[in-house]
Amino acid sequence: MDELFLQKNEQRQAIFAFLLLAVYLSPLLLLGENAHIRVHDNLDSNIAWYKVLAESGQLAGGLESTVPQIINGLPRNAFGSELTGIVWLYALFSPMTAYALSQALTRVVAFIGMYLLLRDHFIPIREMAAIRVWPALAFALTPFWPSGMLSTLGMPLALWAFLHIRKANHSWRNYLVLTLLPFYSSIVLGFFFFLAAMGIFWLTDVLRGKGWNFRFLLSIIYMGIVFLIVEYRLVYSLLFAAEPTSRDEYFHARLSLESAIQLTFKNFILGHTHVMTVHGLFILLALFFALYAVIKKRLWRSETTFVFLFILNFLLSAWYAFWFYKGWLPLTERFHILDTFNFARFHFLRPLIIYASFALALKILWEHAIGPKQLAIFFVAAQIFVLFAFNDEIIYRNKPTVKEFYAEDLFRDIKEHIGMPQKDYRVASIGIHPAVAQYNGFYTLDTYNNFYPLSYKYEFRKIIEQELAKNKTIRTYFDEWGGRCYIFTSELGKHYMVKKTSRKKLKNLQLNTAPFKQLGGSYFLAALPIENADENNIKLEKVFTSKTAAWKIYLYKVL
């Protein structure tokens, strides 16, 4: 009877957790395009990419095909693989519907995965239902990078399956998980590093005399193979593409020793924008309370998993920070892949580690009575409250809504004013992300992408070379990375969201319009007036504004 009561109690808690998750997601469903969501690496890029790809006719294009709407032919391989589920969501649904569905799917799987991991492997004690359900919900509420899909939030489910296989539980469910996860995640945004960690885990078992466990090893290899199939475009680009890309000039090793140490602690406490965990207050307190309990009561043997994860968490922050240490320079000069592939992303394992550690910390506090038992409940309740406060609708309430950002009515007016098929002319944006124009069907010479031909970067640089010469920050940003192939200006720097309420003006713009015209450029879409337009051989044609747009667009034609 007691066991039945405990089981029903856990089920009730899980149902309530799902209801809270639905409340968290409700702004996306209720507000649609009037919702506020993340701009950086989201509205300014990925959402527009998916829409452009869906409308390009190249969703399943060949390995050498291009998408002409961007930079006169961005390689198809610069977009996501058509075997990835998120690409099909945007192909089948409107962008905001696709976005909401992706958010819901990712967070539900994150909750289920963390719950199963805690229940079956970390906290199997029946009486501790709350310490399984609520940390799992907290994990599912983290403000993850939207286009990362399950790249980090799917790790608990993958670890759940791998640990079962390691223990000789060969249920078909485990292999189904390892088969499906690659279709809604990215190997470079998380699972390369996760699978590497699993390989180290297997090797450690071997060295500790636990046997070769070939089933475990083969399951790791199997998931890796599925990922390589799904990401076949990336594999081709890395191994067989002959043309140099913008990533070939990426340079990362620039931090001093002191700066690397500072970044270690900053990352340990605050995390990273692409894997936000919001752990710096209540979770960190819980972890240190639990560590105090381990030290005081000599729980090293019984709580080895917690201690190991605590240390690993810090080491991953140190790895992330020291990846940018200038001491790497001799190696990066010798091994080019150290610049083109971001090995710092081993820290993408931290969301899994932090929230699994959090649950174990709550268990320690509960079992060993460090303060009242209600302290554990307080920590998890407070963390969930904080995560609700980090809902996009709250955090980005002062940013444009999706509708205001993409400003479809405004750009429809611009399109009608120009009066030509969009494929017959090219534009570039000033003071506004080119993703806005791309989303609205314009063919752009500027862009923000993971990689593009290095030859194009050199041609584009000619347009902005005088502006780059005036500002070291944007010169370094463009020359040593260049992912944002923008019309940079010295006066605006790295500011690309000049709203219609702004009073800014460009007073000393120096662009080379001849190479712009050679690339097919006809118009600049400027978010602010250019006082010396004549000196740049451009003429203001018309100013466009709209109540539903965040921008006022000054349309300049190249003479």
Coordinates of C-alpha atoms in Angstrom, one line a residue:
M1 CA 0.0 0.0 0.0
D2 CA 2.8 2.4 0.9
E3 CA 4.6 1.7 -2.3
L4 CA 1.5 2.2 -4.3
F5 CA 0.9 5.6 -2.5
L6 CA 4.5 6.6 -3.3
Q7 CA 4.1 5.7 -7.0
K8 CA 0.8 7.7 -7.3
N9 CA 2.4 10.6 -5.5
E10 CA 5.3 10.7 -8.0
Q11 CA 2.8 10.5 -10.9
R12 CA 0.9 13.5 -9.5
Q13 CA 4.1 15.5 -9.1
A14 CA 5.1 14.6 -12.7
I15 CA 1.7 15.7 -14.0
F16 CA 1.9 19.0 -12.1
A17 CA 5.4 19.5 -13.5
F18 CA 4.1 19.1 -17.1
L19 CA 1.4 21.6 -16.4
L20 CA 4.0 24.1 -15.2
L21 CA 6.0 23.4 -18.3
A22 CA 2.9 24.2 -20.4
V23 CA 2.5 27.5 -18.5
Y24 CA 6.1 28.3 -19.3
L25 CA 5.5 27.7 -23.0
S26 CA 2.1 29.4 -23.2
P27 CA 3.4 32.9 -24.3
L28 CA 4.6 31.3 -27.6
L29 CA 1.2 29.7 -28.2
L30 CA -0.9 32.6 -27.1
L31 CA 1.0 35.5 -28.6
G32 CA 2.5 34.0 -31.7
E33 CA 4.4 36.6 -33.7
N34 CA 3.7 39.1 -30.9
A35 CA 5.9 37.1 -28.6
H36 CA 9.4 38.3 -27.5
I37 CA 12.1 35.8 -28.1
R38 CA 15.9 35.7 -28.3
V39 CA 17.5 37.9 -31.0
H40 CA 21.2 36.8 -30.8
D41 CA 21.9 33.7 -32.8
N42 CA 18.1 33.2 -33.3
L43 CA 16.0 36.0 -34.9
D44 CA 19.2 37.5 -36.4
S45 CA 20.2 34.2 -38.1
N46 CA 18.8 30.7 -37.7
I47 CA 15.1 31.4 -38.1
A48 CA 15.7 33.4 -41.2
W49 CA 18.1 30.6 -42.5
Y50 CA 15.4 28.0 -42.1
K51 CA 12.8 30.1 -44.0
V52 CA 15.3 30.9 -46.8
L53 CA 16.2 27.2 -47.1
A54 CA 12.6 26.1 -47.1
E55 CA 11.7 28.6 -49.9
S56 CA 14.9 28.1 -51.9
G57 CA 14.0 24.8 -53.6
Q58 CA 17.4 23.5 -52.3
L59 CA 16.2 21.7 -49.2
A60 CA 17.6 18.5 -50.6
G61 CA 20.0 20.1 -53.0
G62 CA 23.2 18.5 -54.1
L63 CA 26.5 18.7 -52.2
E64 CA 27.8 21.3 -54.6
S65 CA 24.5 23.3 -54.9
T66 CA 24.1 26.9 -53.7
V67 CA 21.3 29.1 -52.4
P68 CA 21.4 32.2 -54.6
Q69 CA 19.4 34.4 -52.3
I70 CA 22.4 34.9 -50.0
I71 CA 25.8 36.3 -51.2
N72 CA 25.1 35.4 -54.8
G73 CA 25.2 31.7 -53.9
L74 CA 25.8 30.5 -50.4
P75 CA 26.8 26.8 -50.4
R76 CA 23.8 24.6 -49.5
N77 CA 26.0 22.8 -47.0
A78 CA 26.2 26.0 -44.8
F79 CA 22.6 25.3 -43.8
G80 CA 21.4 22.4 -41.7
S81 CA 21.1 18.9 -43.1
E82 CA 17.6 18.0 -44.4
L83 CA 17.8 14.9 -42.2
T84 CA 17.5 17.1 -39.1
G85 CA 14.0 17.5 -37.8
I86 CA 14.1 21.2 -37.2
V87 CA 14.6 21.9 -40.9
W88 CA 11.4 20.0 -41.7
L89 CA 9.4 21.9 -39.0
Y90 CA 10.2 25.1 -40.7
A91 CA 9.5 23.6 -44.1
L92 CA 6.0 22.4 -43.0
F93 CA 4.9 25.1 -40.7
S94 CA 5.0 28.9 -40.4
P95 CA 8.2 30.1 -38.6
M96 CA 6.6 30.9 -35.3
T97 CA 4.6 27.6 -35.3
A98 CA 7.8 25.7 -36.0
Y99 CA 9.6 27.6 -33.3
A100 CA 6.9 26.9 -30.7
L101 CA 6.8 23.2 -31.6
S102 CA 10.5 22.9 -31.4
Q103 CA 10.6 24.6 -28.0
A104 CA 7.8 22.3 -26.7
L105 CA 9.4 19.1 -28.1
T106 CA 12.9 20.0 -26.8
R107 CA 11.7 20.8 -23.3
V108 CA 9.4 17.8 -22.9
V109 CA 12.3 15.5 -24.0
A110 CA 14.6 17.3 -21.6
F111 CA 12.3 16.7 -18.7
I112 CA 11.7 13.1 -19.5
G113 CA 15.4 12.4 -20.1
M114 CA 16.5 14.0 -16.8
Y115 CA 13.7 12.4 -14.8
L116 CA 14.6 8.9 -16.2
L117 CA 18.3 9.5 -15.6
L118 CA 17.7 10.5 -12.0
R119 CA 15.1 7.7 -11.3
D120 CA 17.0 4.8 -12.8
H121 CA 20.7 5.7 -12.1
F122 CA 21.2 8.6 -9.7
I123 CA 18.4 8.8 -7.2
P124 CA 16.4 5.5 -7.3
I125 CA 15.2 5.9 -3.7
R126 CA 11.4 5.8 -4.0
E127 CA 10.7 8.2 -1.2
M128 CA 12.7 10.9 -3.0
A129 CA 10.2 11.5 -5.8
A130 CA 10.4 15.3 -5.4
I131 CA 14.2 15.2 -5.9
R132 CA 13.7 13.5 -9.2
V133 CA 10.7 15.4 -10.6
W134 CA 11.5 19.0 -9.7
P135 CA 15.2 19.2 -10.7
A136 CA 14.1 17.5 -14.0
L137 CA 11.6 20.3 -14.5
A138 CA 14.2 22.9 -13.7
F139 CA 16.5 21.4 -16.3
A140 CA 13.7 21.5 -18.9
L141 CA 13.1 25.2 -18.1
T142 CA 16.7 26.4 -18.8
P143 CA 17.0 29.1 -21.5
F144 CA 18.8 26.9 -24.0
W145 CA 20.0 28.1 -27.4
P146 CA 16.8 27.4 -29.6
S147 CA 18.5 26.1 -32.7
G148 CA 20.7 23.8 -30.7
M149 CA 17.6 21.6 -30.3
L150 CA 18.4 18.6 -28.1
S151 CA 22.2 19.0 -28.5
T152 CA 22.5 19.7 -24.8
L153 CA 19.0 19.1 -23.4
G154 CA 19.0 15.6 -25.0
M155 CA 22.1 14.5 -23.2
P156 CA 20.4 13.2 -20.0
L157 CA 18.2 10.9 -22.1
A158 CA 21.3 9.6 -24.1
L159 CA 23.2 9.1 -20.8
W160 CA 20.2 7.2 -19.4
A161 CA 20.3 4.8 -22.4
F162 CA 24.1 4.4 -22.3
L163 CA 24.2 3.6 -18.6
H164 CA 21.5 0.9 -19.1
I165 CA 23.6 -0.6 -21.9
R166 CA 26.7 -0.4 -19.7
K167 CA 24.8 -2.4 -17.1
A168 CA 23.9 -5.1 -19.7
N169 CA 20.3 -3.8 -20.1
H170 CA 19.8 -4.2 -23.8
S171 CA 16.2 -3.1 -24.1
W172 CA 15.2 -1.9 -27.6
R173 CA 14.2 1.4 -25.9
N174 CA 17.9 2.2 -25.3
Y175 CA 18.8 1.8 -28.9
L176 CA 15.7 3.6 -30.1
V177 CA 16.9 6.7 -28.1
L178 CA 20.4 6.5 -29.6
T179 CA 18.9 6.2 -33.0
L180 CA 16.4 9.1 -32.8
L181 CA 18.3 11.7 -30.9
P182 CA 20.7 12.5 -33.8
F183 CA 17.8 13.5 -35.9
Y184 CA 16.9 16.4 -33.6
S185 CA 20.3 17.6 -32.4
S186 CA 23.7 18.6 -33.7
I187 CA 27.0 16.8 -33.3
V188 CA 29.1 20.0 -33.3
L189 CA 26.8 21.7 -30.8
G190 CA 27.0 19.1 -28.1
F191 CA 27.1 15.4 -29.0
F192 CA 30.6 15.2 -30.4
F193 CA 31.8 16.2 -26.9
F194 CA 29.2 14.0 -25.2
L195 CA 30.3 10.9 -27.3
A196 CA 33.9 11.7 -26.6
A197 CA 33.1 11.7 -22.9
M198 CA 31.3 8.4 -23.2
G199 CA 34.4 7.0 -25.0
I200 CA 36.6 8.1 -22.1
F201 CA 34.1 6.6 -19.7
W202 CA 34.3 3.2 -21.5
L203 CA 38.1 3.4 -21.5
T204 CA 38.2 4.2 -17.8
D205 CA 36.1 1.1 -17.1
V206 CA 38.6 -1.0 -19.1
L207 CA 41.6 0.5 -17.2
R208 CA 39.9 -0.2 -13.9
G209 CA 39.6 -3.9 -14.8
K210 CA 35.8 -3.9 -15.4
G211 CA 36.2 -5.7 -18.8
W212 CA 35.9 -4.6 -22.4
N213 CA 32.1 -4.3 -22.4
F214 CA 31.9 -4.3 -26.2
R215 CA 28.2 -3.7 -26.2
F216 CA 28.8 -0.4 -24.5
L217 CA 31.6 0.6 -26.9
L218 CA 29.6 -0.4 -30.0
S219 CA 26.6 1.6 -28.8
I220 CA 28.8 4.7 -28.6
I221 CA 30.2 4.0 -32.1
Y222 CA 26.7 3.3 -33.4
M223 CA 25.3 6.7 -32.2
G224 CA 28.4 8.4 -33.8
I225 CA 27.7 6.7 -37.1
V226 CA 24.0 7.8 -37.0
F227 CA 25.2 11.3 -36.4
L228 CA 27.6 11.2 -39.3
I229 CA 24.8 10.0 -41.6
V230 CA 22.5 12.8 -40.5
E231 CA 25.3 15.4 -40.7
Y232 CA 26.7 14.1 -44.0
R233 CA 26.8 17.7 -45.4
L234 CA 29.1 18.7 -42.6
V235 CA 31.3 15.7 -43.1
Y236 CA 31.6 16.4 -46.8
S237 CA 32.5 20.1 -46.1
L238 CA 35.2 19.1 -43.6
L239 CA 36.8 16.3 -45.5
F240 CA 36.2 16.9 -49.2
A241 CA 35.4 20.6 -49.9
A242 CA 38.5 22.2 -51.6
E243 CA 37.5 25.8 -51.4
P244 CA 38.7 27.7 -48.3
T245 CA 35.9 29.2 -46.1
S246 CA 35.6 32.1 -43.7
R247 CA 36.3 29.7 -40.8
D248 CA 39.9 29.2 -42.1
E249 CA 40.7 32.7 -40.8
Y250 CA 39.1 32.2 -37.4
F251 CA 41.6 33.0 -34.6
H252 CA 40.8 32.3 -31.0
A253 CA 44.0 32.1 -28.9
R254 CA 44.3 35.6 -27.6
L255 CA 43.8 35.7 -23.8
S256 CA 46.5 36.3 -21.2
L257 CA 46.9 33.9 -18.3
E258 CA 45.2 36.3 -16.0
S259 CA 42.2 36.8 -18.3
A260 CA 41.9 33.0 -18.8
I261 CA 41.8 32.5 -15.0
Q262 CA 39.1 35.2 -14.7
L263 CA 37.1 33.7 -17.5
T264 CA 37.3 30.3 -15.7
F265 CA 35.5 31.6 -12.7
K266 CA 33.1 33.7 -14.7
N267 CA 32.0 30.7 -16.7
F268 CA 31.8 28.5 -13.6
I269 CA 29.5 31.0 -11.9
L270 CA 27.5 32.5 -14.8
G271 CA 27.7 30.0 -17.6
H272 CA 27.6 30.7 -21.3
T273 CA 25.0 32.3 -23.6
H274 CA 24.6 29.1 -25.7
V275 CA 24.2 26.8 -22.7
M276 CA 22.6 29.0 -20.1
T277 CA 21.9 27.2 -16.9
V278 CA 21.0 30.1 -14.6
H279 CA 22.8 28.2 -11.8
G280 CA 24.8 31.1 -10.2
L281 CA 22.6 31.6 -7.2
F282 CA 20.5 28.8 -5.8
I283 CA 22.1 25.8 -7.5
L284 CA 25.6 27.0 -6.6
L285 CA 24.5 27.5 -3.0
A286 CA 23.0 24.0 -2.9
L287 CA 26.2 22.5 -4.4
F288 CA 28.4 24.2 -1.8
F289 CA 26.1 23.3 1.1
A290 CA 26.2 19.6 -0.1
L291 CA 30.0 19.8 -0.5
Y292 CA 30.2 21.1 3.1
A293 CA 28.1 18.1 4.2
V294 CA 30.4 15.7 2.4
I295 CA 33.5 17.2 4.0
K296 CA 32.0 17.5 7.5
K297 CA 30.4 14.0 7.6
R298 CA 33.2 12.3 5.6
L299 CA 30.9 11.1 2.8
W300 CA 33.6 10.8 0.2
R301 CA 32.9 7.1 -0.6
S302 CA 29.1 7.2 -0.6
E303 CA 28.9 10.5 -2.6
T304 CA 31.7 9.9 -5.1
T305 CA 29.4 10.7 -8.0
F306 CA 28.6 14.1 -6.6
V307 CA 32.2 14.9 -5.8
F308 CA 33.3 13.8 -9.3
L309 CA 30.7 15.9 -11.0
F310 CA 31.5 18.9 -8.9
I311 CA 35.2 18.7 -9.8
L312 CA 34.4 18.0 -13.5
N313 CA 32.1 21.0 -13.6
F314 CA 34.9 23.3 -12.6
L315 CA 37.4 21.6 -14.9
L316 CA 35.1 22.1 -17.9
S317 CA 34.9 25.8 -17.1
A318 CA 38.7 25.9 -17.0
W319 CA 38.9 24.0 -20.3
Y320 CA 36.6 26.5 -21.9
A321 CA 38.5 29.5 -20.6
F322 CA 42.0 28.2 -21.4
W323 CA 41.0 27.2 -24.9
F324 CA 41.3 31.0 -25.6
Y325 CA 44.6 31.3 -23.9
K326 CA 47.4 32.6 -26.2
G327 CA 49.7 29.8 -25.1
W328 CA 47.8 27.6 -27.6
L329 CA 49.2 29.7 -30.5
P330 CA 52.1 27.5 -31.5
L331 CA 49.8 24.5 -31.7
T332 CA 47.1 26.4 -33.6
E333 CA 49.6 27.5 -36.1
R334 CA 50.7 23.9 -36.6
F335 CA 47.3 22.1 -36.5
H336 CA 44.8 24.2 -38.4
I337 CA 41.8 22.2 -37.1
L338 CA 42.4 23.7 -33.7
D339 CA 41.2 27.0 -35.1
T340 CA 38.4 25.8 -37.4
F341 CA 36.8 23.4 -34.9
N342 CA 35.7 24.8 -31.5
F343 CA 37.0 22.3 -29.0
A344 CA 36.1 24.7 -26.2
R345 CA 32.6 23.3 -26.5
F346 CA 33.3 20.5 -24.1
H347 CA 31.8 22.9 -21.7
F348 CA 28.4 22.2 -23.4
L349 CA 28.4 19.1 -21.1
R350 CA 27.9 21.5 -18.2
P351 CA 24.0 21.8 -18.2
L352 CA 23.8 18.0 -17.8
I353 CA 26.5 18.0 -15.1
I354 CA 25.1 21.0 -13.2
Y355 CA 21.5 19.8 -12.9
A356 CA 22.5 16.2 -12.2
S357 CA 24.8 17.6 -9.4
F358 CA 22.0 19.8 -8.2
A359 CA 19.7 16.8 -7.8
L360 CA 22.5 14.9 -5.9
A361 CA 23.1 17.9 -3.7
L362 CA 19.4 18.0 -2.8
K363 CA 19.6 14.3 -1.9
I364 CA 22.6 14.9 0.3
L365 CA 20.9 17.8 2.1
W366 CA 17.8 15.7 2.6
E367 CA 19.5 12.6 3.8
H368 CA 22.1 14.2 6.1
A369 CA 20.0 17.0 7.6
I370 CA 22.3 19.9 6.8
G371 CA 19.8 22.4 8.1
P372 CA 16.0 21.6 8.0
K373 CA 14.9 19.1 5.3
Q374 CA 12.8 21.9 3.9
L375 CA 16.1 23.5 2.7
A376 CA 16.3 21.1 -0.2
I377 CA 12.7 21.9 -1.2
F378 CA 13.5 25.6 -0.9
F379 CA 16.4 25.4 -3.2
V380 CA 14.6 23.6 -6.0
A381 CA 11.5 25.8 -5.7
A382 CA 13.6 28.9 -5.8
Q383 CA 15.5 27.7 -8.8
I384 CA 12.2 27.0 -10.7
F385 CA 10.9 30.4 -9.8
V386 CA 14.2 32.0 -11.1
L387 CA 13.9 30.1 -14.3
F388 CA 10.3 31.2 -14.8
A389 CA 11.6 34.8 -14.4
F390 CA 14.1 34.0 -17.2
N391 CA 11.2 33.2 -19.6
D392 CA 11.9 34.9 -23.0
E393 CA 8.8 37.0 -22.7
I394 CA 10.2 38.6 -19.6
I395 CA 13.9 38.7 -20.4
Y396 CA 13.4 40.1 -23.9
R397 CA 10.4 42.3 -23.2
N398 CA 12.3 45.4 -24.2
K399 CA 13.4 43.9 -27.5
P400 CA 11.3 43.9 -30.7
T401 CA 8.6 41.2 -31.0
V402 CA 9.0 38.7 -33.8
K403 CA 6.5 40.6 -35.9
E404 CA 8.3 43.9 -35.2
F405 CA 11.7 42.4 -35.9
Y406 CA 10.9 40.9 -39.3
A407 CA 8.7 43.9 -40.2
E408 CA 7.0 42.1 -43.1
D409 CA 4.6 45.0 -43.9
L410 CA 7.4 47.4 -44.1
F411 CA 9.6 45.3 -46.3
R412 CA 6.6 44.5 -48.6
D413 CA 6.3 48.3 -49.2
I414 CA 10.0 48.4 -50.0
K415 CA 9.7 45.5 -52.4
E416 CA 6.7 47.1 -54.2
H417 CA 8.5 50.5 -54.4
I418 CA 11.5 48.9 -56.1
G419 CA 9.1 47.2 -58.5
M420 CA 11.5 44.5 -59.8
P421 CA 11.7 40.8 -59.1
Q422 CA 13.8 40.4 -56.0
K423 CA 16.2 38.0 -57.8
D424 CA 17.1 40.8 -60.3
Y425 CA 18.9 43.0 -57.8
R426 CA 20.9 42.8 -54.6
V427 CA 20.7 44.7 -51.3
A428 CA 22.8 45.2 -48.2
S429 CA 21.7 46.5 -44.8
I430 CA 23.2 49.2 -42.6
G431 CA 22.4 49.3 -38.9
I432 CA 20.1 46.3 -39.1
H433 CA 20.7 42.6 -39.3
P434 CA 20.6 41.3 -42.9
A435 CA 18.4 38.4 -41.7
V436 CA 15.5 40.8 -41.7
A437 CA 15.9 41.4 -45.5
Q438 CA 16.5 37.7 -46.1
Y439 CA 13.4 36.7 -44.2
N440 CA 11.4 39.0 -46.5
G441 CA 12.8 37.4 -49.7
F442 CA 15.5 40.0 -50.6
Y443 CA 18.7 38.8 -52.2
T444 CA 21.4 40.1 -49.9
L445 CA 25.2 40.6 -50.4
D446 CA 25.6 40.7 -46.6
T447 CA 24.9 37.8 -44.2
Y448 CA 25.6 36.0 -41.0
N449 CA 26.4 32.3 -41.5
N450 CA 28.6 29.6 -40.0
F451 CA 30.8 29.6 -43.0
Y452 CA 30.9 30.9 -46.6
P453 CA 33.6 31.1 -49.3
L454 CA 36.8 32.9 -48.2
S455 CA 37.0 34.5 -51.6
Y456 CA 33.7 36.2 -51.1
K457 CA 34.9 37.6 -47.8
Y458 CA 37.8 39.2 -49.5
E459 CA 35.6 40.7 -52.2
F460 CA 33.1 42.0 -49.7
R461 CA 35.9 43.5 -47.6
K462 CA 36.7 45.9 -50.4
I463 CA 33.3 47.6 -49.8
I464 CA 34.0 48.3 -46.1
E465 CA 37.8 48.5 -46.0
Q466 CA 37.9 52.3 -45.2
E467 CA 35.4 51.8 -42.3
L468 CA 37.4 48.9 -41.0
A469 CA 40.6 50.9 -41.1
K470 CA 39.0 53.5 -38.8
N471 CA 38.0 51.0 -36.1
K472 CA 40.2 48.3 -34.7
T473 CA 37.3 46.5 -32.9
I474 CA 35.3 45.8 -36.1
R475 CA 38.5 45.2 -38.1
T476 CA 39.6 42.4 -35.8
Y477 CA 36.0 41.1 -35.6
F478 CA 35.7 40.9 -39.3
D479 CA 39.3 39.8 -40.3
E480 CA 39.8 37.2 -37.5
W481 CA 36.3 35.7 -37.6
G482 CA 34.0 37.2 -40.3
G483 CA 30.9 35.1 -39.6
R484 CA 29.0 38.4 -39.7
C485 CA 29.7 39.6 -43.2
Y486 CA 28.0 43.0 -42.5
I487 CA 28.3 46.6 -43.8
F488 CA 30.3 47.6 -40.7
T489 CA 30.7 51.3 -40.0
S490 CA 33.1 52.9 -37.6
E491 CA 30.4 55.1 -36.1
L492 CA 28.0 52.2 -35.3
G493 CA 30.7 49.5 -34.4
K494 CA 29.0 46.2 -33.5
H495 CA 25.6 47.8 -33.2
Y496 CA 23.1 46.3 -35.7
M497 CA 19.7 47.2 -34.2
V498 CA 19.1 50.9 -34.8
K499 CA 15.4 51.2 -34.0
K500 CA 13.0 53.8 -35.6
T501 CA 13.1 55.8 -32.4
S502 CA 16.8 56.4 -32.7
R503 CA 18.2 59.8 -33.5
K504 CA 21.5 58.5 -34.7
K505 CA 22.9 59.6 -38.1
L506 CA 25.9 58.4 -40.1
K507 CA 28.0 61.6 -40.6
N508 CA 31.3 60.2 -42.0
L509 CA 30.5 57.0 -43.9
Q510 CA 33.1 55.9 -46.4
L511 CA 32.0 52.9 -48.5
N512 CA 33.5 51.7 -51.8
T513 CA 30.4 51.4 -54.0
A514 CA 32.3 50.2 -57.1
P515 CA 32.9 46.6 -55.6
F516 CA 29.4 46.7 -54.3
K517 CA 28.0 47.2 -57.8
Q518 CA 30.4 44.6 -59.2
L519 CA 28.8 42.1 -56.8
G520 CA 25.4 43.1 -58.2
G521 CA 24.5 45.6 -55.4
S522 CA 21.8 48.1 -56.2
Y523 CA 20.4 49.3 -52.9
F524 CA 21.4 49.9 -49.2
L525 CA 18.7 49.4 -46.6
A526 CA 19.8 51.7 -43.9
A527 CA 18.2 52.0 -40.5
L528 CA 19.4 55.5 -40.1
P529 CA 20.0 58.5 -42.3
I530 CA 23.4 59.0 -44.1
E531 CA 24.3 62.6 -44.1
N532 CA 27.2 62.3 -46.6
A533 CA 25.3 60.1 -49.0
D534 CA 26.6 62.0 -52.1
E535 CA 30.2 61.3 -51.1
N536 CA 29.4 57.6 -51.3
N537 CA 27.7 57.8 -54.7
I538 CA 24.3 56.8 -53.2
K539 CA 21.0 58.6 -53.3
L540 CA 18.1 58.5 -50.9
E541 CA 15.0 57.3 -52.7
K542 CA 12.4 57.0 -50.0
V543 CA 11.9 56.6 -46.2
F544 CA 9.7 53.7 -45.1
T545 CA 8.1 53.3 -41.7
S546 CA 5.3 51.2 -40.2
K547 CA 3.4 50.9 -36.9
T548 CA 4.2 47.2 -36.8
A549 CA 7.9 47.5 -37.5
A550 CA 10.8 48.2 -35.1
W551 CA 12.7 49.9 -37.9
K552 CA 12.6 53.0 -40.1
I553 CA 14.3 52.1 -43.4
Y554 CA 16.1 54.7 -45.5
L555 CA 16.3 53.2 -49.0
Y556 CA 19.5 54.4 -50.8
K557 CA 20.1 53.6 -54.4
V558 CA 23.7 53.2 -55.7
L559 CA 24.4 55.7 -58.5

